[in-house]
Amino acid sequence: MNIQPVNAITIEKAAGLLRSRKLVAFPTETVYGLGGDATSDLAVAEIFSVKGRPSFNPLIVHVSSADMAKRYVSWNASAEKLAGLFWPGPLTLILPRLPDSKISLLACAGGDTVGVRLPANATAQALLKEADIPVAAPSANRSGRVSPTSAQHVYEELGESIPLILDGGSSALGIESSVIDISGERPVLYRPGFITCEQLESALGRKIAVLDDQSGIIKKSPGLLASHYAPTLPVRLNVLSPQRDEALLAFGREFPRTAAFTLNLSAIGDMKEAAARLFASLRTLDNPDRFSAIAVMPIPNEGIGIAINDRLKRAAVK
Ligand code: TXA
Ligand code: MG
């Protein structure tokens, strides 16, 4: 069994595997990551292969400090501000790749930028410090599927195809990092997350362009494919009257009682609780033997709700 509890010995073992270009799944505060040495084409190629990910999709490089990031990307004033405020934490900064950067070109999908992130999770930090290398880590699911928020989810996705899954319990936040491109003239939010657009705008003191699926900007972040996070069952959004054979993903105190089965993201209407439960709930409800579809109640589209609705919209695309 490749799932191991987190302790000094398993952290050291995981760091050793990463240094020898093997893959390790590890917890972060957002979702579990499938990590490999970001400076090794071999390790990065293995990540793409295990995930079944289209190789044009760039990976986030995880670092143990801002100083480590500065060895690989061209740091700027926006990075200084945002990292100062939100690192360690659920924010990925897209920055120009330094010309002599040792980050594998495969990790950047051949582009001239690198996404860097310093996670807040204690296990992730201990692992990154011990390994002392930048670690490329997409979410530890097979490409296009729901992101894992527990070691068990990772096992369901990847089985024994990797040597080690560090079990650090359930992810505290449950939704992937906000991704902001600050490599060019104007900042662009590629992926909404826990750090909201408003927080980023007030930190930078300027407006941020938000990527929407219709705009041409999407070509710059091919990872943001319309269909993503997809369960096997169809997903219906903004449902107030679910069918009798549907599974209902409810939100708030008031919900219809007609569905075959109901899970509530947050009975008290708390957005953070809803985000933390989102992916695990989708996994539980994704049972084609019992239900015809997953019906999702409306989620208020503000604050973290924007990130939740972003993931739900992609889950609903077939
Ligand atoms: O919370 C997270 O960000 C998790 C944990 C493990 O850190 N990671 C994660 O990685 O969600 P992934 O690979 O599933 O999503 C990374 C997203 C993709 O949409 C990708 O296209 C975008 O970030 N991205 C990464 N580097 C980029 C770059 N250089 N330019 C444009 N988009 C980039
Ligand atoms: Mg992902």
Short mmCIF file of C-alpha atoms and ligand atoms in Angstrom, two decimals:
data_model
loop_
_atom_site.label_atom_id
_atom_site.label_comp_id
_atom_site.label_asym_id
_atom_site.label_seq_id
_atom_site.Cartn_x
_atom_site.Cartn_y
_atom_site.Cartn_z
CA MET A 1 0.00 0.00 0.00
CA ASN A 2 1.51 3.31 -1.07
CA ILE A 3 -0.52 5.54 1.34
CA GLN A 4 1.65 6.53 4.32
CA PRO A 5 0.94 8.77 7.33
CA VAL A 6 2.95 11.98 7.63
CA ASN A 7 5.94 11.84 9.98
CA ALA A 8 9.64 12.69 9.92
CA ILE A 9 10.53 9.35 8.32
CA THR A 10 7.94 9.49 5.53
CA ILE A 11 8.76 13.15 4.79
CA GLU A 12 12.41 12.18 4.40
CA LYS A 13 11.46 9.22 2.22
CA ALA A 14 9.22 11.43 0.07
CA ALA A 15 11.97 14.05 -0.31
CA GLY A 16 14.42 11.31 -1.33
CA LEU A 17 12.00 10.03 -3.97
CA LEU A 18 11.53 13.55 -5.37
CA ARG A 19 15.29 14.10 -5.49
CA SER A 20 15.68 10.85 -7.41
CA ARG A 21 13.05 12.07 -9.91
CA LYS A 22 10.25 9.81 -8.68
CA LEU A 23 6.70 11.07 -8.08
CA VAL A 24 5.05 11.67 -4.70
CA ALA A 25 1.47 12.78 -3.96
CA PHE A 26 1.29 15.19 -1.04
CA PRO A 27 -1.30 17.33 0.75
CA THR A 28 -1.56 21.07 0.32
CA GLU A 29 -4.12 23.42 1.87
CA THR A 30 -6.02 23.51 -1.44
CA VAL A 31 -6.00 19.99 -2.95
CA TYR A 32 -3.52 17.08 -3.09
CA GLY A 33 -0.68 17.56 -5.57
CA LEU A 34 1.17 15.01 -7.73
CA GLY A 35 4.74 16.21 -7.27
CA GLY A 36 7.91 15.70 -9.27
CA ASP A 37 11.27 17.47 -9.64
CA ALA A 38 10.42 20.57 -11.73
CA THR A 39 13.98 20.74 -13.08
CA SER A 40 13.80 17.21 -14.51
CA ASP A 41 12.22 16.56 -17.92
CA LEU A 42 11.99 12.92 -16.93
CA ALA A 43 10.03 13.55 -13.73
CA VAL A 44 7.75 16.09 -15.42
CA ALA A 45 7.09 13.73 -18.33
CA GLU A 46 6.16 11.07 -15.78
CA ILE A 47 3.61 13.48 -14.20
CA PHE A 48 1.96 14.04 -17.59
CA SER A 49 1.94 10.32 -18.26
CA VAL A 50 0.47 9.28 -14.88
CA LYS A 51 -2.23 11.98 -15.12
CA GLY A 52 -2.94 11.34 -18.79
CA ARG A 53 -2.65 15.11 -19.17
CA PRO A 54 -2.37 16.86 -22.56
CA SER A 55 1.25 17.97 -22.60
CA PHE A 56 0.39 21.53 -23.63
CA ASN A 57 -0.92 22.23 -20.15
CA PRO A 58 1.67 23.95 -17.92
CA LEU A 59 2.25 22.87 -14.30
CA ILE A 60 2.50 24.93 -11.12
CA VAL A 61 5.98 24.90 -9.58
CA HIS A 62 5.93 24.71 -5.77
CA VAL A 63 8.73 26.39 -3.84
CA SER A 64 9.83 26.44 -0.20
CA SER A 65 10.45 30.21 -0.17
CA ALA A 66 10.13 33.34 -2.31
CA ASP A 67 13.93 33.26 -2.57
CA MET A 68 13.75 29.86 -4.20
CA ALA A 69 11.21 31.20 -6.72
CA LYS A 70 13.53 34.10 -7.56
CA ARG A 71 16.13 31.62 -8.85
CA TYR A 72 13.78 30.57 -11.63
CA VAL A 73 11.48 33.49 -12.48
CA SER A 74 11.92 37.19 -13.08
CA TRP A 75 10.51 38.62 -9.83
CA ASN A 76 8.78 42.00 -10.07
CA ALA A 77 7.04 44.61 -7.89
CA SER A 78 3.63 42.93 -8.24
CA ALA A 79 5.13 39.60 -7.16
CA GLU A 80 6.74 41.27 -4.17
CA LYS A 81 3.40 42.75 -3.10
CA LEU A 82 1.28 39.68 -3.66
CA ALA A 83 3.77 37.21 -2.15
CA GLY A 84 4.22 39.54 0.82
CA LEU A 85 0.49 39.50 1.48
CA PHE A 86 -0.65 36.04 0.43
CA TRP A 87 2.32 33.66 0.67
CA PRO A 88 2.44 31.08 1.97
CA GLY A 89 -1.06 30.43 0.69
CA PRO A 90 -3.47 29.54 -2.12
CA LEU A 91 -2.10 31.91 -4.75
CA THR A 92 -0.12 31.02 -7.90
CA LEU A 93 1.91 33.78 -9.55
CA ILE A 94 2.66 33.52 -13.26
CA LEU A 95 5.95 35.26 -13.97
CA PRO A 96 8.48 35.44 -16.81
CA ARG A 97 10.84 32.49 -16.88
CA LEU A 98 14.46 33.54 -16.36
CA PRO A 99 16.48 32.86 -19.54
CA ASP A 100 18.79 30.46 -17.70
CA SER A 101 15.96 28.99 -15.59
CA LYS A 102 16.52 25.33 -14.74
CA ILE A 103 12.77 24.63 -14.69
CA SER A 104 11.97 21.96 -17.28
CA LEU A 105 10.49 23.49 -20.43
CA LEU A 106 8.00 20.67 -20.37
CA ALA A 107 6.65 22.02 -17.03
CA CYS A 108 6.03 25.39 -18.72
CA ALA A 109 4.52 23.67 -21.76
CA GLY A 110 7.26 25.30 -23.81
CA GLY A 111 6.08 28.81 -22.89
CA ASP A 112 8.09 31.73 -21.54
CA THR A 113 6.37 31.94 -18.13
CA VAL A 114 6.37 29.84 -14.96
CA GLY A 115 3.58 29.55 -12.37
CA VAL A 116 5.04 29.53 -8.84
CA ARG A 117 3.37 28.88 -5.50
CA LEU A 118 4.44 28.61 -1.85
CA PRO A 119 1.81 26.45 -0.15
CA ALA A 120 0.70 27.07 3.46
CA ASN A 121 0.18 23.41 4.42
CA ALA A 122 2.78 22.30 7.01
CA THR A 123 3.43 18.91 5.36
CA ALA A 124 3.90 20.50 1.95
CA GLN A 125 6.32 23.01 3.44
CA ALA A 126 8.29 20.36 5.33
CA LEU A 127 8.54 18.26 2.16
CA LEU A 128 9.65 21.19 -0.03
CA LYS A 129 12.28 22.22 2.54
CA GLU A 130 13.60 18.69 2.92
CA ALA A 131 13.71 18.03 -0.84
CA ASP A 132 15.22 21.48 -1.48
CA ILE A 133 14.17 21.45 -5.14
CA PRO A 134 11.29 23.18 -6.94
CA VAL A 135 8.41 20.70 -7.24
CA ALA A 136 6.03 20.69 -10.18
CA ALA A 137 2.64 19.53 -8.92
CA PRO A 138 -0.71 19.51 -10.65
CA SER A 139 -3.72 18.26 -8.73
CA ALA A 140 -3.27 14.51 -8.17
CA ASN A 141 -6.22 13.37 -10.29
CA ARG A 142 -6.38 11.89 -13.74
CA SER A 143 -6.68 14.66 -16.30
CA GLY A 144 -10.11 16.27 -16.53
CA ARG A 145 -11.48 14.71 -13.35
CA VAL A 146 -12.43 15.98 -9.91
CA SER A 147 -9.46 17.20 -7.83
CA PRO A 148 -8.57 15.06 -4.78
CA THR A 149 -8.97 16.50 -1.27
CA SER A 150 -7.84 13.37 0.61
CA ALA A 151 -5.19 10.66 0.27
CA GLN A 152 -7.99 8.15 -0.41
CA HIS A 153 -9.18 10.25 -3.37
CA VAL A 154 -5.65 10.21 -4.77
CA TYR A 155 -5.58 6.44 -4.43
CA GLU A 156 -8.92 6.18 -6.27
CA GLU A 157 -7.41 8.23 -9.10
CA LEU A 158 -3.87 6.91 -9.39
CA GLY A 159 -3.79 3.64 -7.45
CA GLU A 160 -0.32 2.11 -7.14
CA SER A 161 1.05 3.92 -10.18
CA ILE A 162 3.15 6.16 -7.91
CA PRO A 163 5.44 4.99 -5.11
CA LEU A 164 4.10 7.18 -2.27
CA ILE A 165 0.97 9.11 -1.26
CA LEU A 166 1.52 11.16 1.92
CA ASP A 167 -1.69 11.13 3.97
CA GLY A 168 -2.13 14.52 5.61
CA GLY A 169 -5.91 14.28 6.13
CA SER A 170 -8.53 16.35 4.34
CA SER A 171 -7.46 19.52 2.53
CA ALA A 172 -8.39 22.55 4.64
CA LEU A 173 -9.58 24.76 1.77
CA GLY A 174 -10.67 22.24 -0.86
CA ILE A 175 -10.42 24.47 -3.96
CA GLU A 176 -7.30 25.03 -6.07
CA SER A 177 -5.21 28.18 -5.80
CA SER A 178 -6.13 31.44 -7.48
CA VAL A 179 -3.90 31.80 -10.56
CA ILE A 180 -2.86 35.33 -11.55
CA ASP A 181 -0.62 36.24 -14.48
CA ILE A 182 1.61 39.19 -13.51
CA SER A 183 4.18 38.58 -16.22
CA GLY A 184 2.92 41.27 -18.58
CA GLU A 185 1.60 44.80 -18.75
CA ARG A 186 -1.75 44.09 -17.15
CA PRO A 187 -2.54 41.48 -14.53
CA VAL A 188 -4.94 38.72 -15.60
CA LEU A 189 -6.79 36.36 -13.27
CA TYR A 190 -6.71 32.94 -14.95
CA ARG A 191 -8.40 30.93 -12.24
CA PRO A 192 -10.56 32.23 -9.37
CA GLY A 193 -9.82 30.75 -5.96
CA PHE A 194 -9.72 31.49 -2.27
CA ILE A 195 -7.85 34.74 -2.74
CA THR A 196 -10.55 36.74 -4.46
CA CYS A 197 -10.23 39.16 -7.36
CA GLU A 198 -11.18 42.03 -5.02
CA GLN A 199 -8.35 41.12 -2.62
CA LEU A 200 -5.86 40.97 -5.50
CA GLU A 201 -7.05 44.27 -6.96
CA SER A 202 -6.78 46.08 -3.66
CA ALA A 203 -3.29 44.59 -3.10
CA LEU A 204 -2.10 45.74 -6.53
CA GLY A 205 -4.07 49.00 -6.47
CA ARG A 206 -5.39 48.38 -9.97
CA LYS A 207 -8.01 46.55 -11.99
CA ILE A 208 -7.37 42.97 -12.99
CA ALA A 209 -8.61 41.49 -16.25
CA VAL A 210 -10.57 38.33 -15.59
CA LEU A 211 -10.25 35.47 -17.98
CA ASP A 212 -13.53 34.34 -19.40
CA ASP A 213 -14.02 31.40 -21.66
CA GLN A 214 -15.12 33.56 -24.58
CA SER A 215 -12.08 35.83 -24.57
CA GLY A 216 -8.96 35.12 -26.57
CA ILE A 217 -6.92 35.17 -23.39
CA ILE A 218 -7.79 31.56 -22.71
CA LYS A 219 -5.25 30.53 -25.32
CA LYS A 220 -2.58 31.62 -22.87
CA SER A 221 -3.72 29.19 -20.19
CA PRO A 222 -4.70 26.03 -22.00
CA GLY A 223 -5.17 24.34 -18.62
CA LEU A 224 -8.44 26.13 -18.28
CA LEU A 225 -10.26 23.82 -20.61
CA ALA A 226 -14.01 24.25 -20.54
CA SER A 227 -14.56 20.67 -19.37
CA HIS A 228 -12.68 19.85 -16.20
CA TYR A 229 -13.38 18.49 -12.75
CA ALA A 230 -15.89 16.26 -14.50
CA PRO A 231 -17.76 13.50 -12.67
CA THR A 232 -19.08 10.55 -14.70
CA LEU A 233 -22.70 11.62 -14.23
CA PRO A 234 -24.17 14.69 -15.94
CA VAL A 235 -24.17 17.75 -13.68
CA ARG A 236 -27.14 20.16 -13.73
CA LEU A 237 -26.66 23.61 -12.24
CA ASN A 238 -28.95 26.09 -10.45
CA VAL A 239 -31.55 23.42 -9.74
CA LEU A 240 -34.44 24.21 -7.40
CA SER A 241 -36.61 21.19 -8.26
CA PRO A 242 -34.47 18.04 -8.59
CA GLN A 243 -35.86 14.88 -10.23
CA ARG A 244 -36.66 11.85 -8.05
CA ASP A 245 -33.75 9.87 -9.49
CA GLU A 246 -31.20 12.65 -9.13
CA ALA A 247 -28.63 13.22 -6.39
CA LEU A 248 -28.88 16.73 -4.97
CA LEU A 249 -25.93 18.87 -3.95
CA ALA A 250 -27.68 21.34 -1.68
CA PHE A 251 -26.59 24.62 -0.16
CA GLY A 252 -28.17 26.36 2.84
CA ARG A 253 -30.91 25.59 5.32
CA GLU A 254 -33.77 25.49 2.81
CA PHE A 255 -33.59 22.77 0.19
CA PRO A 256 -36.07 20.62 -1.78
CA ARG A 257 -36.71 17.11 -0.40
CA THR A 258 -37.58 15.44 -3.72
CA ALA A 259 -34.17 14.08 -4.74
CA ALA A 260 -33.14 10.43 -4.34
CA PHE A 261 -30.28 11.48 -2.06
CA THR A 262 -28.98 14.80 -0.78
CA LEU A 263 -25.63 16.10 0.44
CA ASN A 264 -25.49 19.63 1.81
CA LEU A 265 -22.36 21.68 1.05
CA SER A 266 -23.17 23.87 4.03
CA ALA A 267 -26.43 23.83 5.95
CA ILE A 268 -25.51 27.17 7.54
CA GLY A 269 -24.71 28.71 4.14
CA ASP A 270 -20.98 29.12 4.86
CA MET A 271 -18.93 29.51 1.67
CA LYS A 272 -15.66 28.25 3.16
CA GLU A 273 -17.34 25.10 4.40
CA ALA A 274 -18.95 24.66 0.96
CA ALA A 275 -15.60 25.02 -0.84
CA ALA A 276 -13.91 22.53 1.48
CA ARG A 277 -16.64 19.94 0.82
CA LEU A 278 -17.18 20.52 -2.90
CA PHE A 279 -14.92 17.94 -4.55
CA ALA A 280 -15.48 15.20 -1.94
CA SER A 281 -19.25 15.67 -2.31
CA LEU A 282 -19.10 15.44 -6.10
CA ARG A 283 -17.17 12.19 -5.74
CA THR A 284 -19.70 10.73 -3.30
CA LEU A 285 -22.67 11.65 -5.49
CA ASP A 286 -21.04 10.42 -8.70
CA ASN A 287 -22.74 7.01 -8.66
CA PRO A 288 -24.33 6.06 -12.01
CA ASP A 289 -25.78 2.86 -10.48
CA ARG A 290 -27.97 4.90 -8.13
CA PHE A 291 -28.58 8.28 -9.76
CA SER A 292 -29.32 9.71 -13.22
CA ALA A 293 -27.53 13.03 -12.62
CA ILE A 294 -26.10 15.36 -10.02
CA ALA A 295 -28.36 18.39 -9.49
CA VAL A 296 -26.70 21.38 -7.86
CA MET A 297 -28.58 24.17 -6.10
CA PRO A 298 -27.63 27.80 -6.84
CA ILE A 299 -24.54 29.02 -4.97
CA PRO A 300 -24.25 32.79 -4.39
CA ASN A 301 -21.75 34.17 -6.91
CA GLU A 302 -19.66 36.32 -4.60
CA GLY A 303 -16.35 35.95 -2.74
CA ILE A 304 -15.28 32.28 -2.73
CA GLY A 305 -18.62 31.48 -4.38
CA ILE A 306 -17.06 32.70 -7.65
CA ALA A 307 -14.41 29.95 -7.44
CA ILE A 308 -17.02 27.35 -6.45
CA ASN A 309 -19.24 28.29 -9.42
CA ASP A 310 -16.22 28.27 -11.74
CA ARG A 311 -15.47 24.63 -10.79
CA LEU A 312 -19.14 23.65 -11.01
CA LYS A 313 -19.51 25.20 -14.47
CA ARG A 314 -16.56 23.14 -15.72
CA ALA A 315 -17.90 20.00 -14.03
CA ALA A 316 -21.18 20.53 -15.91
CA VAL A 317 -19.54 20.69 -19.36
CA LYS A 318 -19.42 17.36 -21.17
O1 TXA B 1 -4.00 24.63 -5.59
C1 TXA B 1 -3.36 24.34 -6.61
O2 TXA B 1 -3.00 25.18 -7.43
C2 TXA B 1 -3.03 22.85 -6.82
C3 TXA B 1 -2.07 22.41 -5.71
C4 TXA B 1 -1.56 21.01 -5.89
O3 TXA B 1 -1.02 23.33 -5.61
N1 TXA B 1 -2.46 22.64 -8.13
C5 TXA B 1 -3.19 22.71 -9.26
O4 TXA B 1 -2.48 22.47 -10.41
O5 TXA B 1 -4.38 22.96 -9.26
P1 TXA B 1 -3.15 22.17 -11.82
O6 TXA B 1 -2.02 21.75 -12.69
O7 TXA B 1 -4.26 21.19 -11.67
O8 TXA B 1 -3.67 23.56 -12.31
C6 TXA B 1 -2.74 24.54 -12.70
C7 TXA B 1 -3.40 25.62 -13.50
C8 TXA B 1 -3.76 25.11 -14.87
O9 TXA B 1 -5.01 25.64 -15.23
C9 TXA B 1 -2.63 25.67 -15.75
O10 TXA B 1 -3.01 25.85 -17.08
C10 TXA B 1 -2.33 26.97 -15.05
O11 TXA B 1 -2.50 26.71 -13.68
N2 TXA B 1 -0.92 27.36 -15.25
C11 TXA B 1 0.19 26.86 -14.64
N3 TXA B 1 1.31 27.43 -15.13
C12 TXA B 1 0.90 28.31 -16.07
C13 TXA B 1 1.59 29.19 -16.95
N4 TXA B 1 2.92 29.29 -16.95
N5 TXA B 1 0.84 29.94 -17.79
C14 TXA B 1 -0.50 29.85 -17.80
N6 TXA B 1 -1.22 29.04 -16.99
C15 TXA B 1 -0.52 28.27 -16.14
MG MG B 2 -6.15 20.21 -11.80
#
